[in-house]
Coordinates of N, CA and C in Angstrom, one line a residue:
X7 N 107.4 -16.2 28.0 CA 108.2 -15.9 26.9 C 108.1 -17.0 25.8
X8 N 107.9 -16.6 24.9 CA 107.7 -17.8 23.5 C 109.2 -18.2 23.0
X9 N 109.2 -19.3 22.9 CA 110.2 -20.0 22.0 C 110.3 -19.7 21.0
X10 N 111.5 -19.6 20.4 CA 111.7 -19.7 18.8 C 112.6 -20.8 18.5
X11 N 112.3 -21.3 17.2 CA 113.4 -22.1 16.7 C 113.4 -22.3 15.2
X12 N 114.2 -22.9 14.9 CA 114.5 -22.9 13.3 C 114.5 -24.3 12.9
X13 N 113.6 -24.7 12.1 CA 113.6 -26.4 11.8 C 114.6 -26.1 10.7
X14 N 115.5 -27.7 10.7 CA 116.1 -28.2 10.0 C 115.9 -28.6 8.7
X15 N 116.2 -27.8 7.7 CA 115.7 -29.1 6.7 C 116.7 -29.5 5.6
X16 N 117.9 -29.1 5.5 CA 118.8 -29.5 5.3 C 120.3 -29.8 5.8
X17 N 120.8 -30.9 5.7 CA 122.6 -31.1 6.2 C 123.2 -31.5 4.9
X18 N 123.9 -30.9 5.1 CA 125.3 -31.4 4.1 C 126.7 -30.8 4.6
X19 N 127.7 -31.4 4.7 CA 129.1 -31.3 5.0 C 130.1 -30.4 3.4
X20 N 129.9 -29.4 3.4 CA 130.9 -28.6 1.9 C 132.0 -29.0 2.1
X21 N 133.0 -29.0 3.2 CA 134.3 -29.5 3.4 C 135.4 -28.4 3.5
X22 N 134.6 -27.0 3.5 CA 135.4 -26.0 3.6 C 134.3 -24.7 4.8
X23 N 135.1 -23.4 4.7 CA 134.4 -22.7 5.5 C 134.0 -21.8 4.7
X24 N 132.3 -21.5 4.6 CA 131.8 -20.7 3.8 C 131.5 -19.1 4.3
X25 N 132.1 -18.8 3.2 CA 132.4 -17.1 3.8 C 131.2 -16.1 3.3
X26 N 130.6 -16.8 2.0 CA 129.5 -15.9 1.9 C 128.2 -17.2 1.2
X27 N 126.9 -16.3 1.6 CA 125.7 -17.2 0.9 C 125.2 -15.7 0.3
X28 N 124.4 -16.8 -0.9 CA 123.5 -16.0 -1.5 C 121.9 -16.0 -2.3
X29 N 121.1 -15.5 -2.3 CA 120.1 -16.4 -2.9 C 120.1 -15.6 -4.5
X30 N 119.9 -16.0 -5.1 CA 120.3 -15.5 -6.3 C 119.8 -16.2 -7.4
X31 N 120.1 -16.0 -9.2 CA 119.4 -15.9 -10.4 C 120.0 -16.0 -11.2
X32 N 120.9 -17.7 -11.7 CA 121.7 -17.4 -12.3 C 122.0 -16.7 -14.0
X33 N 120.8 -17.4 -14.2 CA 120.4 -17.0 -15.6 C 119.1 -16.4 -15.9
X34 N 118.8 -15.6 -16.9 CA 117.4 -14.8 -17.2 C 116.7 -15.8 -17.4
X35 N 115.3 -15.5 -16.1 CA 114.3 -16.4 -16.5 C 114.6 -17.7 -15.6
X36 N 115.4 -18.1 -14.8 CA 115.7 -19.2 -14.2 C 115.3 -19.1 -12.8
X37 N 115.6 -20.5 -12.1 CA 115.1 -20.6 -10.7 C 116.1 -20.2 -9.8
X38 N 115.6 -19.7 -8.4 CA 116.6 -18.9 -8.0 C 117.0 -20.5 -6.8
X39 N 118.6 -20.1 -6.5 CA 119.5 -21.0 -6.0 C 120.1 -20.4 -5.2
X40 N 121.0 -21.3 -4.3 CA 121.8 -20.3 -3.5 C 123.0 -20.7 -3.7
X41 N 123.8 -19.4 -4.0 CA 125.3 -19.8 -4.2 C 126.1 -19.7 -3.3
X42 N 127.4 -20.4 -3.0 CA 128.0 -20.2 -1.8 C 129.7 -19.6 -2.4
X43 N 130.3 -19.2 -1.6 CA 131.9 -18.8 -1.7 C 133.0 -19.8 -0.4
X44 N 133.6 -20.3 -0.6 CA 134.7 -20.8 0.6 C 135.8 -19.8 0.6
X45 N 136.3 -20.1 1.7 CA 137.5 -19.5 2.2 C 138.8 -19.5 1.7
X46 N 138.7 -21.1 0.5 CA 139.7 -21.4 -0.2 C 139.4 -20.9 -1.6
X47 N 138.5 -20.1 -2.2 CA 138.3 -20.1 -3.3 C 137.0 -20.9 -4.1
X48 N 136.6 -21.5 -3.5 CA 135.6 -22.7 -4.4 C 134.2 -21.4 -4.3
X49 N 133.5 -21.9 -5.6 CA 132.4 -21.5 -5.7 C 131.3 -22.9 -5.4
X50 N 129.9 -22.8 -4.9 CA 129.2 -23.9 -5.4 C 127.8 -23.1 -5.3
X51 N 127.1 -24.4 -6.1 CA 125.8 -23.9 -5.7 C 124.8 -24.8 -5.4
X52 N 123.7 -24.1 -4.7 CA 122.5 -25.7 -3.9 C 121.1 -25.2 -4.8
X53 N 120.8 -26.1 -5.7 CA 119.2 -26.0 -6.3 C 118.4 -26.6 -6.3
X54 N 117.2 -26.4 -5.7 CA 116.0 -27.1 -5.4 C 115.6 -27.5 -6.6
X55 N 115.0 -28.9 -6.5 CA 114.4 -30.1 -7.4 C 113.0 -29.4 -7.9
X56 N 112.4 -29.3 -8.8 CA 111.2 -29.1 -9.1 C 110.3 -29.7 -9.6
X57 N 110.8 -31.3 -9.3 CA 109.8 -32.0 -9.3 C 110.3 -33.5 -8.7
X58 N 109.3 -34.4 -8.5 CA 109.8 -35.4 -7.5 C 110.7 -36.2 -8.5
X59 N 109.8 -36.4 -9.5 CA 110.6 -37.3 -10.7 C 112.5 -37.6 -10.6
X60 N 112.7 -36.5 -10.5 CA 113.8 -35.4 -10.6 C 115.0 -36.1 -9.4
X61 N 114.2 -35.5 -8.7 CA 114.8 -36.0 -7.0 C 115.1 -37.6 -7.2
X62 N 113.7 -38.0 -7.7 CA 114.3 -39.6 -7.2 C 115.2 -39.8 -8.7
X63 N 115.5 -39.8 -9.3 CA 116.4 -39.8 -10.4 C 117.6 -40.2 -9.7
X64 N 118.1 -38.5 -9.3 CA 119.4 -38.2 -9.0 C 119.7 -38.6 -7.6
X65 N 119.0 -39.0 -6.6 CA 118.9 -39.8 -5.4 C 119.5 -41.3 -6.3
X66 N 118.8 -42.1 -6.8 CA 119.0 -43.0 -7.1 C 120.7 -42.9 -7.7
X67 N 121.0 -41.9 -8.8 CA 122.1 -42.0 -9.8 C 123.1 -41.9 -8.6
X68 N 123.3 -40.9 -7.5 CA 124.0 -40.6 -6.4 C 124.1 -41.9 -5.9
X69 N 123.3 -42.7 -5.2 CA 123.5 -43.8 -4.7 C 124.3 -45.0 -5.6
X70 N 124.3 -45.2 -7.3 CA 124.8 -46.0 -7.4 C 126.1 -45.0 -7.9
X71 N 126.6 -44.2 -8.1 CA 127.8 -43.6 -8.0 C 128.9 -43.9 -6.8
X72 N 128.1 -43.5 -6.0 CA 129.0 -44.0 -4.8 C 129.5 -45.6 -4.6
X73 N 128.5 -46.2 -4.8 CA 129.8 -47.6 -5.2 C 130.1 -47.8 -6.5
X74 N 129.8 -47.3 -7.6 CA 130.8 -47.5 -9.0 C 131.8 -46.8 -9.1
X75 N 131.9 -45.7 -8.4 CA 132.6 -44.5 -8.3 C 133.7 -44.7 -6.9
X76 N 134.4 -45.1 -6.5 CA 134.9 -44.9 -5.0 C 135.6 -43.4 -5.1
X77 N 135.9 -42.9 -3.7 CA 136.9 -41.7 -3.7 C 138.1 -41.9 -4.1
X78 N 139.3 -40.9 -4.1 CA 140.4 -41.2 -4.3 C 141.1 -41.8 -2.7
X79 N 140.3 -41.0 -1.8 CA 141.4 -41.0 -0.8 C 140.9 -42.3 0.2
X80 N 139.9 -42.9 -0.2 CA 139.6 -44.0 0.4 C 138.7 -44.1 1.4
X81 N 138.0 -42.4 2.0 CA 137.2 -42.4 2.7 C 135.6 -42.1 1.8
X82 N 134.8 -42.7 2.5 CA 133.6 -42.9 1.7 C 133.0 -41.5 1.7
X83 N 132.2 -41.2 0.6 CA 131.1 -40.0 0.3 C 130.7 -39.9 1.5
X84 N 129.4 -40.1 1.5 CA 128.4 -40.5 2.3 C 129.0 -39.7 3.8
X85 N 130.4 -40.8 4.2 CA 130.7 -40.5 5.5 C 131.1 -39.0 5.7
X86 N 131.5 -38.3 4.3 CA 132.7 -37.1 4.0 C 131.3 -36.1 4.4
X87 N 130.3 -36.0 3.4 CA 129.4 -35.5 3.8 C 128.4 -35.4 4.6
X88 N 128.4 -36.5 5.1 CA 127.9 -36.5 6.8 C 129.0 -36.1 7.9
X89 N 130.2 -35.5 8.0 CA 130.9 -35.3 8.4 C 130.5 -34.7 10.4
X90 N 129.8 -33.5 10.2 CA 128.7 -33.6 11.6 C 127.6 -34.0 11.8
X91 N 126.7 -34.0 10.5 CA 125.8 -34.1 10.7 C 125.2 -34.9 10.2
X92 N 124.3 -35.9 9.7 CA 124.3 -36.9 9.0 C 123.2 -35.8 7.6
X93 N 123.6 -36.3 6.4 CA 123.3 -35.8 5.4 C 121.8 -35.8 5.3
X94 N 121.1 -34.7 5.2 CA 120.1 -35.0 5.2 C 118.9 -33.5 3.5
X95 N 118.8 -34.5 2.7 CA 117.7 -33.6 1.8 C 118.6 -33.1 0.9
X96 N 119.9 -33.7 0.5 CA 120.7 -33.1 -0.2 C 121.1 -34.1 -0.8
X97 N 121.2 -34.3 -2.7 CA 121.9 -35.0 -3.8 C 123.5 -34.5 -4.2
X98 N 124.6 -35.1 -4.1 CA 125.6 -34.4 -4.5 C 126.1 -34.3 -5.6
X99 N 125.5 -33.1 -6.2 CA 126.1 -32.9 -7.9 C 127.3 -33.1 -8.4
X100 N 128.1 -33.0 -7.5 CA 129.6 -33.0 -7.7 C 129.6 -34.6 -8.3
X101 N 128.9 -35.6 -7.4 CA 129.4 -36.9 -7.4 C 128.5 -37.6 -8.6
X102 N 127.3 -36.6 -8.4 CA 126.4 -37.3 -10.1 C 127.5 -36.9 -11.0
X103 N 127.5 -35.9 -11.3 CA 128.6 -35.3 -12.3 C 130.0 -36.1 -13.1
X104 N 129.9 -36.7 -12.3 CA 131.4 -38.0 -12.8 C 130.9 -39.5 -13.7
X105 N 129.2 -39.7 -13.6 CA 128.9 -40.1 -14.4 C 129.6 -40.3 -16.1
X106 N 129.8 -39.0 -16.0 CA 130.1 -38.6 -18.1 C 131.6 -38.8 -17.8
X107 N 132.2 -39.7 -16.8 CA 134.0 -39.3 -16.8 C 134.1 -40.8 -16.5
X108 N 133.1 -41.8 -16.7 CA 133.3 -43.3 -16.4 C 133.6 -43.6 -17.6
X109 N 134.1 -44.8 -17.4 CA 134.4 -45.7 -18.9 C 132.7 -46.2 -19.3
X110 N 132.7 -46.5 -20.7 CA 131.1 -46.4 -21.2 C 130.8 -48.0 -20.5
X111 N 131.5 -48.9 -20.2 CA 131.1 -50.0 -19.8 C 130.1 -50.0 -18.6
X112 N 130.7 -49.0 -17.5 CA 130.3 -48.8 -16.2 C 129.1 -47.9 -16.3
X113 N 129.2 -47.2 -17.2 CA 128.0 -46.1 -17.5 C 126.7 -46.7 -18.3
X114 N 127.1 -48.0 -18.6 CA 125.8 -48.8 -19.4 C 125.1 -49.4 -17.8
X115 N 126.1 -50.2 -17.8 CA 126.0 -50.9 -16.1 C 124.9 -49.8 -15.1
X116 N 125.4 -48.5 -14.9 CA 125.0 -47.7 -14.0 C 123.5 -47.7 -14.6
X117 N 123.4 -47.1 -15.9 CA 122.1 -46.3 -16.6 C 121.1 -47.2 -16.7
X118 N 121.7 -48.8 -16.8 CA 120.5 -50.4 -17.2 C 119.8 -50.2 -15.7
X119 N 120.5 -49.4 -14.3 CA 120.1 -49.8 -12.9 C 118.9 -48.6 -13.0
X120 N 119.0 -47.5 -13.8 CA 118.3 -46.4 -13.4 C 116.9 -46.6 -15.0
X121 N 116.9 -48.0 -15.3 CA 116.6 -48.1 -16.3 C 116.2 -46.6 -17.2
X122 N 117.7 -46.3 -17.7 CA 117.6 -45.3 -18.9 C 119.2 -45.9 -19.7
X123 N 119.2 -45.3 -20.5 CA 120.6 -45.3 -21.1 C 121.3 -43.9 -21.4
X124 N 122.9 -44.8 -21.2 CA 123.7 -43.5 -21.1 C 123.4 -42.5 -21.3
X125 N 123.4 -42.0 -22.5 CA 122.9 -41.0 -23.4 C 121.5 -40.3 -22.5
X126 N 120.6 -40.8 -22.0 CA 119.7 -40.5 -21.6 C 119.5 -39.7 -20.1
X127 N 120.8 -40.6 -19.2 CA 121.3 -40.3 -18.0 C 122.5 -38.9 -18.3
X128 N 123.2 -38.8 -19.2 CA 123.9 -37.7 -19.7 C 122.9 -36.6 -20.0
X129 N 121.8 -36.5 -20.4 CA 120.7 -35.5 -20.9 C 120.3 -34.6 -19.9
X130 N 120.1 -35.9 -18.4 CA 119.6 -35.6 -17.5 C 120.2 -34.6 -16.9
X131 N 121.5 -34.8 -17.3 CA 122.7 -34.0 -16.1 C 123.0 -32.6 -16.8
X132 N 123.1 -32.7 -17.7 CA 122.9 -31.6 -19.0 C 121.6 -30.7 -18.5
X133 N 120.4 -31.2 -18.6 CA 119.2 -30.4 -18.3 C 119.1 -29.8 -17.0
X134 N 119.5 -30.0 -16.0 CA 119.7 -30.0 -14.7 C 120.7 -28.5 -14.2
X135 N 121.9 -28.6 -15.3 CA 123.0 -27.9 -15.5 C 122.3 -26.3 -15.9
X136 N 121.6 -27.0 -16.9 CA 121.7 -25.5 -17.4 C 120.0 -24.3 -17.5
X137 N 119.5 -25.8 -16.7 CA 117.9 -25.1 -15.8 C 118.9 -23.9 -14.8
X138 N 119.6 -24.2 -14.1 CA 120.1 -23.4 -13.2 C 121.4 -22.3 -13.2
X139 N 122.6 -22.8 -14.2 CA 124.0 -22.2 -14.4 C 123.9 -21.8 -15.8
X140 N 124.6 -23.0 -16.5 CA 124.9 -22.5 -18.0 C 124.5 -23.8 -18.6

């Protein structure tokens, strides 16, 4: 009898129970993504990078977020989203996203690390946004 199995290629912890997936198109002409629904109401969605550049960008911006950025509740990203499984192949947009909600001091600090500037690292997130949603 032959094996089957399903390789892994992504983990990430949502933090809720997802009740529906979908692969889908958000906009005419755009890359298709998958959207999810929770149990509590939340919408999100997961969109593949289309180019390395990209990835390592937002890999990097993610990583200095999480220490410029702390949570509210005192428990770290990283851990919240590794919750079973350790995170693996996944950038969290939620947490780039807070970039444009820092004071400009921190966001000079963050953008000199990703050598770009604000403005530049804002564009990024903007382009990103509306390759895929709005």
């Amino acid at each position: 009898m032959e094996s089957k199995s399903a390789e892994v290629i992504m983990n990430y912890h949502i933090g809720e129970t997802v009740l529906s997936l979908q692969k889908t198109t958000l906009i005419p002409g755009g890359s298709e993504s998958l959207v999810y629904t929770t149990l509590s109401g939340g919408i999100g969605i997961l969109v593949p990078f289309t180019s390395h550049e990209d990835h390592d960008f937002f890999q990097h911006l993610g990583m200095h977020m999480r220490s410029e950025f702390p949570p509210l509740c005192g428990r770290d990203h990283l851990s919240f989203r590794s919750y079973y499984f350790p995170v693996k192949n996944v950038i969290d947009g939620d947490l780039c996203e807070q970039f444009n909600s820092m004071d400009p001091h921190k966001q000079k600090s963050v953008a000199e690390e990703l050598d770009r500037t604000p403005p530049e690292v804002s564009k990024k997130l903007e382009d990103i946004r509306t390759r895929y949603a709005f």
